[in-house]
Amino acid sequence: MSPAVQGKLETVIRHAQIWLDGQNEVRRKLFARLNQAVTESRAGKVRRLLVRVNATAAHNRTASEESTVAAASDYLNSLDDLTHAALDAEAAAERAGVKAARSIRTVLQRLRRHDAYAPDLLKDIGTLLQLTAVASERLTSGQSRDVGVWKARADAGARLPRTPLHQQVGRRQWWAKHCPRCHAEVQERCVLVAGSRVGSLRDVPHDARLQPLIDERKANRAASAGQWRVDEVTCLDCRKGYHTPCDSPNGPHHSRVELAQEYTRLRRPRTRK
């Protein structure tokens, strides 16, 4: 073995020994804490530490460690029914918290495909907040931050219509305008502008891109609401009335067209028959 290889091997062994020493120290402290919890009769702490000991230090126990585990088990078995019920409830809450934390990761992964609140996300966000109430202490700082972001977005979008804007606009018109949020050009798809997938294509346009189309449609409806159609007035020439065409091969008589225009100009209320 060359001196270089010998040196590397010694370094690996030294680092491994340091790691083992660290693990042994963690193990020693764990059993010491369990022993102290039994001495102080702290039932909840004994239960939690015993679960951890059985999960991480179940093998190759020393006689002292076996004695500590036996003392902890005997102590828990000696507790009255009321205390056992409280410990069982605590254990159930912890299991629920672990399950909720896993579910939160799943919901956040789903929400990462979006960069803004939309009404169709309300269910996911509601689920997220419910799970957070159960697993708040088990969230990472990043998850807590993401939950806060989505809660703020949902609060800010509370007045949005229940029907998502992309369902109110025909798909052919989705990309008809420039997007003021992600600056996508006409006929270009919108991209995410926040979160961990910035730049990825969105499944639907941003609301800011669709709102002008909806506003234009409402304005056109309002403008046409007071406009009289030719077939809504009685022709002065042939006396044909509502929804009845004129007796003319060339379409409505000129007098009927002028009368509809005059009613529109005067904003005369329209009477439905």
mmCIF file of C-alpha atoms in Angstrom:
data_model
loop_
_atom_site.group_PDB
_atom_site.id
_atom_site.type_symbol
_atom_site.label_atom_id
_atom_site.label_comp_id
_atom_site.label_asym_id
_atom_site.label_seq_id
_atom_site.Cartn_x
_atom_site.Cartn_y
_atom_site.Cartn_z
ATOM 1 C CA MET A 1 0.000 0.000 0.000
ATOM 2 C CA SER A 2 1.433 3.347 -1.021
ATOM 3 C CA PRO A 3 1.875 6.111 1.580
ATOM 4 C CA ALA A 4 -0.864 8.173 -0.154
ATOM 5 C CA VAL A 5 -3.421 5.353 -0.003
ATOM 6 C CA GLN A 6 -2.335 4.549 3.554
ATOM 7 C CA GLY A 7 -2.966 8.192 4.525
ATOM 8 C CA LYS A 8 -6.423 8.242 2.935
ATOM 9 C CA LEU A 9 -7.377 4.991 4.662
ATOM 10 C CA GLU A 10 -6.270 6.324 8.038
ATOM 11 C CA THR A 11 -8.304 9.484 7.438
ATOM 12 C CA VAL A 12 -11.425 7.451 6.617
ATOM 13 C CA ILE A 13 -10.954 5.309 9.732
ATOM 14 C CA ARG A 14 -10.436 8.392 11.886
ATOM 15 C CA HIS A 15 -13.576 10.050 10.575
ATOM 16 C CA ALA A 16 -15.557 6.828 11.054
ATOM 17 C CA GLN A 17 -14.365 6.604 14.640
ATOM 18 C CA ILE A 18 -15.374 10.217 15.287
ATOM 19 C CA TRP A 19 -18.849 9.461 13.879
ATOM 20 C CA LEU A 20 -19.180 6.326 16.014
ATOM 21 C CA ASP A 21 -18.082 8.213 19.112
ATOM 22 C CA GLY A 22 -20.712 10.857 18.347
ATOM 23 C CA GLN A 23 -23.435 8.226 17.922
ATOM 24 C CA ASN A 24 -22.433 6.554 21.169
ATOM 25 C CA GLU A 25 -22.659 9.901 22.960
ATOM 26 C CA VAL A 26 -26.135 10.529 21.527
ATOM 27 C CA ARG A 27 -27.176 7.064 22.680
ATOM 28 C CA ARG A 28 -25.736 7.608 26.156
ATOM 29 C CA LYS A 29 -27.623 10.895 26.543
ATOM 30 C CA LEU A 30 -30.850 9.293 25.306
ATOM 31 C CA PHE A 31 -30.763 6.576 27.949
ATOM 32 C CA ALA A 32 -29.739 9.111 30.597
ATOM 33 C CA ARG A 33 -32.772 11.257 29.745
ATOM 34 C CA LEU A 34 -35.044 8.212 29.909
ATOM 35 C CA ASN A 35 -33.661 7.240 33.308
ATOM 36 C CA GLN A 36 -34.143 10.791 34.594
ATOM 37 C CA ALA A 37 -37.731 10.931 33.304
ATOM 38 C CA VAL A 38 -38.541 7.707 35.191
ATOM 39 C CA THR A 39 -36.931 9.119 38.357
ATOM 40 C CA GLU A 40 -39.012 12.303 38.057
ATOM 41 C CA SER A 41 -42.202 10.321 37.247
ATOM 42 C CA ARG A 42 -42.832 12.267 34.051
ATOM 43 C CA ALA A 43 -45.172 9.871 32.302
ATOM 44 C CA GLY A 44 -45.489 11.685 28.975
ATOM 45 C CA LYS A 45 -41.748 12.136 28.600
ATOM 46 C CA VAL A 46 -41.100 8.492 29.560
ATOM 47 C CA ARG A 47 -43.515 7.313 26.867
ATOM 48 C CA ARG A 48 -41.969 9.486 24.159
ATOM 49 C CA LEU A 49 -38.375 8.595 25.063
ATOM 50 C CA LEU A 50 -39.155 4.884 25.325
ATOM 51 C CA VAL A 51 -40.658 4.953 21.823
ATOM 52 C CA ARG A 52 -37.497 6.647 20.551
ATOM 53 C CA VAL A 53 -35.208 4.206 22.368
ATOM 54 C CA ASN A 54 -37.025 1.199 20.931
ATOM 55 C CA ALA A 55 -36.853 2.718 17.451
ATOM 56 C CA THR A 56 -33.182 3.760 17.436
ATOM 57 C CA ALA A 57 -31.399 1.687 20.096
ATOM 58 C CA ALA A 58 -33.099 -1.693 20.180
ATOM 59 C CA HIS A 59 -29.957 -3.736 19.476
ATOM 60 C CA ASN A 60 -26.709 -4.459 21.333
ATOM 61 C CA ARG A 61 -27.886 -2.904 24.573
ATOM 62 C CA THR A 62 -25.662 -3.016 27.606
ATOM 63 C CA ALA A 63 -26.922 -4.378 30.919
ATOM 64 C CA SER A 64 -27.361 -0.812 32.159
ATOM 65 C CA GLU A 65 -29.407 0.125 29.110
ATOM 66 C CA GLU A 66 -31.616 -2.960 29.480
ATOM 67 C CA SER A 67 -32.171 -2.046 33.115
ATOM 68 C CA THR A 68 -33.234 1.499 32.146
ATOM 69 C CA VAL A 69 -35.707 0.189 29.550
ATOM 70 C CA ALA A 70 -37.145 -2.326 32.023
ATOM 71 C CA ALA A 71 -37.601 0.379 34.661
ATOM 72 C CA ALA A 72 -39.356 2.629 32.151
ATOM 73 C CA SER A 73 -41.698 -0.176 31.034
ATOM 74 C CA ASP A 74 -42.517 -1.110 34.632
ATOM 75 C CA TYR A 75 -43.235 2.527 35.440
ATOM 76 C CA LEU A 76 -45.658 2.910 32.536
ATOM 77 C CA ASN A 77 -47.395 -0.370 33.408
ATOM 78 C CA SER A 78 -47.923 0.849 36.975
ATOM 79 C CA LEU A 79 -49.881 3.948 35.963
ATOM 80 C CA ASP A 80 -53.618 4.196 36.611
ATOM 81 C CA ASP A 81 -56.243 3.945 33.865
ATOM 82 C CA LEU A 82 -56.841 7.699 33.709
ATOM 83 C CA THR A 83 -53.158 8.415 33.092
ATOM 84 C CA HIS A 84 -53.001 5.632 30.501
ATOM 85 C CA ALA A 85 -55.953 7.185 28.690
ATOM 86 C CA ALA A 86 -54.187 10.561 28.652
ATOM 87 C CA LEU A 87 -51.006 8.960 27.291
ATOM 88 C CA ASP A 88 -52.984 7.133 24.612
ATOM 89 C CA ALA A 89 -54.620 10.416 23.583
ATOM 90 C CA GLU A 90 -51.212 12.090 23.422
ATOM 91 C CA ALA A 91 -49.851 9.269 21.275
ATOM 92 C CA ALA A 92 -52.868 9.501 18.950
ATOM 93 C CA ALA A 93 -52.334 13.264 18.566
ATOM 94 C CA GLU A 94 -48.690 12.669 17.682
ATOM 95 C CA ARG A 95 -49.615 10.089 15.052
ATOM 96 C CA ALA A 96 -52.183 12.484 13.615
ATOM 97 C CA GLY A 97 -49.540 15.215 13.531
ATOM 98 C CA VAL A 98 -47.094 12.998 11.638
ATOM 99 C CA LYS A 99 -49.803 12.005 9.153
ATOM 100 C CA ALA A 100 -50.854 15.646 8.707
ATOM 101 C CA ALA A 101 -47.244 16.687 8.080
ATOM 102 C CA ARG A 102 -46.960 14.120 5.274
ATOM 103 C CA SER A 103 -50.246 15.327 3.765
ATOM 104 C CA ILE A 104 -49.067 18.947 3.909
ATOM 105 C CA ARG A 105 -46.061 18.060 1.780
ATOM 106 C CA THR A 106 -48.412 16.523 -0.803
ATOM 107 C CA VAL A 107 -50.745 19.553 -0.895
ATOM 108 C CA LEU A 108 -47.836 22.011 -1.178
ATOM 109 C CA GLN A 109 -46.373 20.010 -4.056
ATOM 110 C CA ARG A 110 -49.728 20.323 -5.821
ATOM 111 C CA LEU A 111 -49.897 24.074 -5.174
ATOM 112 C CA ARG A 112 -46.375 24.641 -6.524
ATOM 113 C CA ARG A 113 -47.897 24.342 -10.007
ATOM 114 C CA HIS A 114 -49.584 27.688 -9.319
ATOM 115 C CA ASP A 115 -48.258 31.152 -8.512
ATOM 116 C CA ALA A 116 -51.501 32.912 -7.592
ATOM 117 C CA TYR A 117 -54.777 32.206 -5.861
ATOM 118 C CA ALA A 118 -57.763 31.098 -7.914
ATOM 119 C CA PRO A 119 -61.198 30.023 -6.659
ATOM 120 C CA ASP A 120 -60.624 26.434 -7.791
ATOM 121 C CA LEU A 121 -57.706 26.230 -5.320
ATOM 122 C CA LEU A 122 -59.898 27.092 -2.341
ATOM 123 C CA LYS A 123 -60.425 23.435 -1.390
ATOM 124 C CA ASP A 124 -56.697 22.690 -1.374
ATOM 125 C CA ILE A 125 -55.935 25.791 0.669
ATOM 126 C CA GLY A 126 -58.691 24.961 3.160
ATOM 127 C CA THR A 127 -57.251 21.459 3.537
ATOM 128 C CA LEU A 128 -53.782 22.944 3.973
ATOM 129 C CA LEU A 129 -54.894 25.210 6.819
ATOM 130 C CA GLN A 130 -56.741 22.375 8.574
ATOM 131 C CA LEU A 131 -53.677 20.127 8.383
ATOM 132 C CA THR A 132 -51.456 22.945 9.629
ATOM 133 C CA ALA A 133 -53.550 23.257 12.779
ATOM 134 C CA VAL A 134 -52.785 19.595 13.514
ATOM 135 C CA ALA A 135 -49.129 19.480 12.463
ATOM 136 C CA SER A 136 -47.937 23.048 13.121
ATOM 137 C CA GLU A 137 -45.017 21.978 15.328
ATOM 138 C CA ARG A 138 -43.776 19.490 12.720
ATOM 139 C CA LEU A 139 -43.592 21.918 9.810
ATOM 140 C CA THR A 140 -40.244 23.062 8.508
ATOM 141 C CA SER A 141 -39.589 26.780 8.308
ATOM 142 C CA GLY A 142 -40.015 26.608 4.524
ATOM 143 C CA GLN A 143 -43.357 24.846 4.803
ATOM 144 C CA SER A 144 -44.580 27.361 7.377
ATOM 145 C CA ARG A 145 -43.595 30.165 5.025
ATOM 146 C CA ASP A 146 -45.411 28.534 2.084
ATOM 147 C CA VAL A 147 -48.557 28.013 4.167
ATOM 148 C CA GLY A 148 -48.476 31.691 5.138
ATOM 149 C CA VAL A 149 -48.090 32.741 1.503
ATOM 150 C CA TRP A 150 -51.101 30.699 0.387
ATOM 151 C CA LYS A 151 -53.224 31.902 3.282
ATOM 152 C CA ALA A 152 -52.433 35.523 2.377
ATOM 153 C CA ARG A 153 -53.228 34.853 -1.298
ATOM 154 C CA ALA A 154 -56.546 33.238 -0.395
ATOM 155 C CA ASP A 155 -57.482 36.135 1.899
ATOM 156 C CA ALA A 156 -56.619 38.656 -0.823
ATOM 157 C CA GLY A 157 -58.626 36.731 -3.424
ATOM 158 C CA ALA A 158 -61.679 36.159 -1.254
ATOM 159 C CA ARG A 159 -63.798 38.438 -3.473
ATOM 160 C CA LEU A 160 -62.961 36.683 -6.714
ATOM 161 C CA PRO A 161 -65.913 35.036 -8.465
ATOM 162 C CA ARG A 162 -66.500 31.432 -7.528
ATOM 163 C CA THR A 163 -66.153 30.397 -11.168
ATOM 164 C CA PRO A 164 -62.482 30.662 -12.239
ATOM 165 C CA LEU A 165 -61.893 33.294 -14.912
ATOM 166 C CA HIS A 166 -60.406 30.772 -17.337
ATOM 167 C CA GLN A 167 -63.767 28.976 -17.298
ATOM 168 C CA GLN A 168 -65.543 32.211 -18.239
ATOM 169 C CA VAL A 169 -63.429 32.799 -21.348
ATOM 170 C CA GLY A 170 -63.248 30.554 -24.400
ATOM 171 C CA ARG A 171 -59.964 28.665 -24.716
ATOM 172 C CA ARG A 172 -59.320 30.277 -28.105
ATOM 173 C CA GLN A 173 -59.193 33.670 -26.404
ATOM 174 C CA TRP A 174 -56.924 32.693 -23.497
ATOM 175 C CA TRP A 175 -53.781 34.029 -25.137
ATOM 176 C CA ALA A 176 -55.403 36.835 -27.159
ATOM 177 C CA LYS A 177 -53.892 39.622 -25.053
ATOM 178 C CA HIS A 178 -50.542 40.484 -23.502
ATOM 179 C CA CYS A 179 -50.233 39.320 -19.867
ATOM 180 C CA PRO A 180 -49.478 42.155 -17.406
ATOM 181 C CA ARG A 181 -48.391 39.699 -14.695
ATOM 182 C CA CYS A 182 -45.800 37.498 -16.420
ATOM 183 C CA HIS A 183 -45.411 39.733 -19.524
ATOM 184 C CA ALA A 184 -46.168 36.899 -21.953
ATOM 185 C CA GLU A 185 -46.797 38.260 -25.438
ATOM 186 C CA VAL A 186 -49.945 37.680 -27.498
ATOM 187 C CA GLN A 187 -50.398 33.973 -28.301
ATOM 188 C CA GLU A 188 -47.652 33.035 -25.808
ATOM 189 C CA ARG A 189 -48.613 30.949 -22.779
ATOM 190 C CA CYS A 190 -48.291 32.388 -19.282
ATOM 191 C CA VAL A 191 -45.467 31.250 -17.005
ATOM 192 C CA LEU A 192 -45.138 30.964 -13.234
ATOM 193 C CA VAL A 193 -43.701 34.091 -11.607
ATOM 194 C CA ALA A 194 -43.412 32.825 -8.005
ATOM 195 C CA GLY A 195 -42.532 29.667 -6.110
ATOM 196 C CA SER A 196 -39.933 27.002 -6.828
ATOM 197 C CA ARG A 197 -40.912 26.543 -10.504
ATOM 198 C CA VAL A 198 -40.544 30.106 -11.769
ATOM 199 C CA GLY A 199 -40.567 30.199 -15.559
ATOM 200 C CA SER A 200 -42.546 26.978 -15.995
ATOM 201 C CA LEU A 201 -45.627 27.148 -18.220
ATOM 202 C CA ARG A 202 -48.960 27.635 -16.471
ATOM 203 C CA ASP A 203 -51.885 25.363 -17.290
ATOM 204 C CA VAL A 204 -54.190 28.399 -17.618
ATOM 205 C CA PRO A 205 -53.619 32.159 -18.108
ATOM 206 C CA HIS A 206 -53.195 34.573 -15.214
ATOM 207 C CA ASP A 207 -56.416 36.245 -14.072
ATOM 208 C CA ALA A 208 -54.863 39.633 -14.879
ATOM 209 C CA ARG A 209 -54.709 38.545 -18.518
ATOM 210 C CA LEU A 210 -58.304 37.339 -18.675
ATOM 211 C CA GLN A 211 -60.009 40.107 -16.696
ATOM 212 C CA PRO A 212 -59.779 42.694 -19.534
ATOM 213 C CA LEU A 213 -61.551 40.241 -21.882
ATOM 214 C CA ILE A 214 -64.355 39.772 -19.384
ATOM 215 C CA ASP A 215 -64.587 43.533 -18.782
ATOM 216 C CA GLU A 216 -64.836 44.163 -22.540
ATOM 217 C CA ARG A 217 -67.582 41.585 -22.855
ATOM 218 C CA LYS A 218 -69.553 43.214 -20.027
ATOM 219 C CA ALA A 219 -69.088 46.648 -21.604
ATOM 220 C CA ASN A 220 -70.356 45.389 -24.967
ATOM 221 C CA ARG A 221 -73.380 43.830 -23.301
ATOM 222 C CA ALA A 222 -74.134 47.067 -21.492
ATOM 223 C CA ALA A 223 -73.762 49.039 -24.729
ATOM 224 C CA SER A 224 -76.057 46.725 -26.634
ATOM 225 C CA ALA A 225 -78.627 46.518 -23.849
ATOM 226 C CA GLY A 226 -80.227 49.825 -24.909
ATOM 227 C CA GLN A 227 -79.968 49.236 -28.651
ATOM 228 C CA TRP A 228 -83.251 48.561 -30.378
ATOM 229 C CA ARG A 229 -83.300 45.854 -33.044
ATOM 230 C CA VAL A 230 -85.269 46.380 -36.221
ATOM 231 C CA ASP A 231 -87.604 43.457 -35.496
ATOM 232 C CA GLU A 232 -88.537 44.990 -32.120
ATOM 233 C CA VAL A 233 -90.398 47.943 -33.642
ATOM 234 C CA THR A 234 -93.554 48.050 -35.768
ATOM 235 C CA CYS A 235 -92.883 48.910 -39.378
ATOM 236 C CA LEU A 236 -94.526 52.185 -40.467
ATOM 237 C CA ASP A 237 -94.882 50.917 -44.016
ATOM 238 C CA CYS A 238 -96.211 47.346 -43.757
ATOM 239 C CA ARG A 239 -97.281 47.457 -40.104
ATOM 240 C CA LYS A 240 -95.447 44.202 -39.267
ATOM 241 C CA GLY A 241 -94.836 43.942 -35.560
ATOM 242 C CA TYR A 242 -92.534 42.282 -33.030
ATOM 243 C CA HIS A 243 -90.278 39.546 -34.485
ATOM 244 C CA THR A 244 -92.218 39.595 -37.744
ATOM 245 C CA PRO A 245 -90.241 40.365 -40.920
ATOM 246 C CA CYS A 246 -91.361 43.079 -43.308
ATOM 247 C CA ASP A 247 -93.256 42.269 -46.498
ATOM 248 C CA SER A 248 -90.260 43.205 -48.573
ATOM 249 C CA PRO A 249 -87.906 40.999 -50.628
ATOM 250 C CA ASN A 250 -85.026 43.356 -49.817
ATOM 251 C CA GLY A 251 -85.222 43.157 -46.027
ATOM 252 C CA PRO A 252 -86.816 45.600 -43.559
ATOM 253 C CA HIS A 253 -88.254 48.848 -44.833
ATOM 254 C CA HIS A 254 -86.120 51.940 -44.411
ATOM 255 C CA SER A 255 -88.697 53.555 -42.164
ATOM 256 C CA ARG A 256 -88.456 50.605 -39.761
ATOM 257 C CA VAL A 257 -84.654 50.854 -39.598
ATOM 258 C CA GLU A 258 -84.836 54.584 -38.898
ATOM 259 C CA LEU A 259 -87.447 54.063 -36.185
ATOM 260 C CA ALA A 260 -85.235 51.485 -34.385
ATOM 261 C CA GLN A 261 -82.301 53.911 -34.567
ATOM 262 C CA GLU A 262 -84.441 56.749 -33.202
ATOM 263 C CA TYR A 263 -85.648 54.647 -30.264
ATOM 264 C CA THR A 264 -82.021 53.737 -29.502
ATOM 265 C CA ARG A 265 -80.931 57.392 -29.645
ATOM 266 C CA LEU A 266 -83.723 58.418 -27.298
ATOM 267 C CA ARG A 267 -82.884 55.453 -24.986
ATOM 268 C CA ARG A 268 -86.512 54.558 -25.026
ATOM 269 C CA PRO A 269 -87.306 51.627 -22.653
ATOM 270 C CA ARG A 270 -87.755 48.404 -24.569
ATOM 271 C CA THR A 271 -90.949 46.436 -24.079
ATOM 272 C CA ARG A 272 -90.685 42.637 -24.329
ATOM 273 C CA LYS A 273 -93.607 40.729 -25.806
#
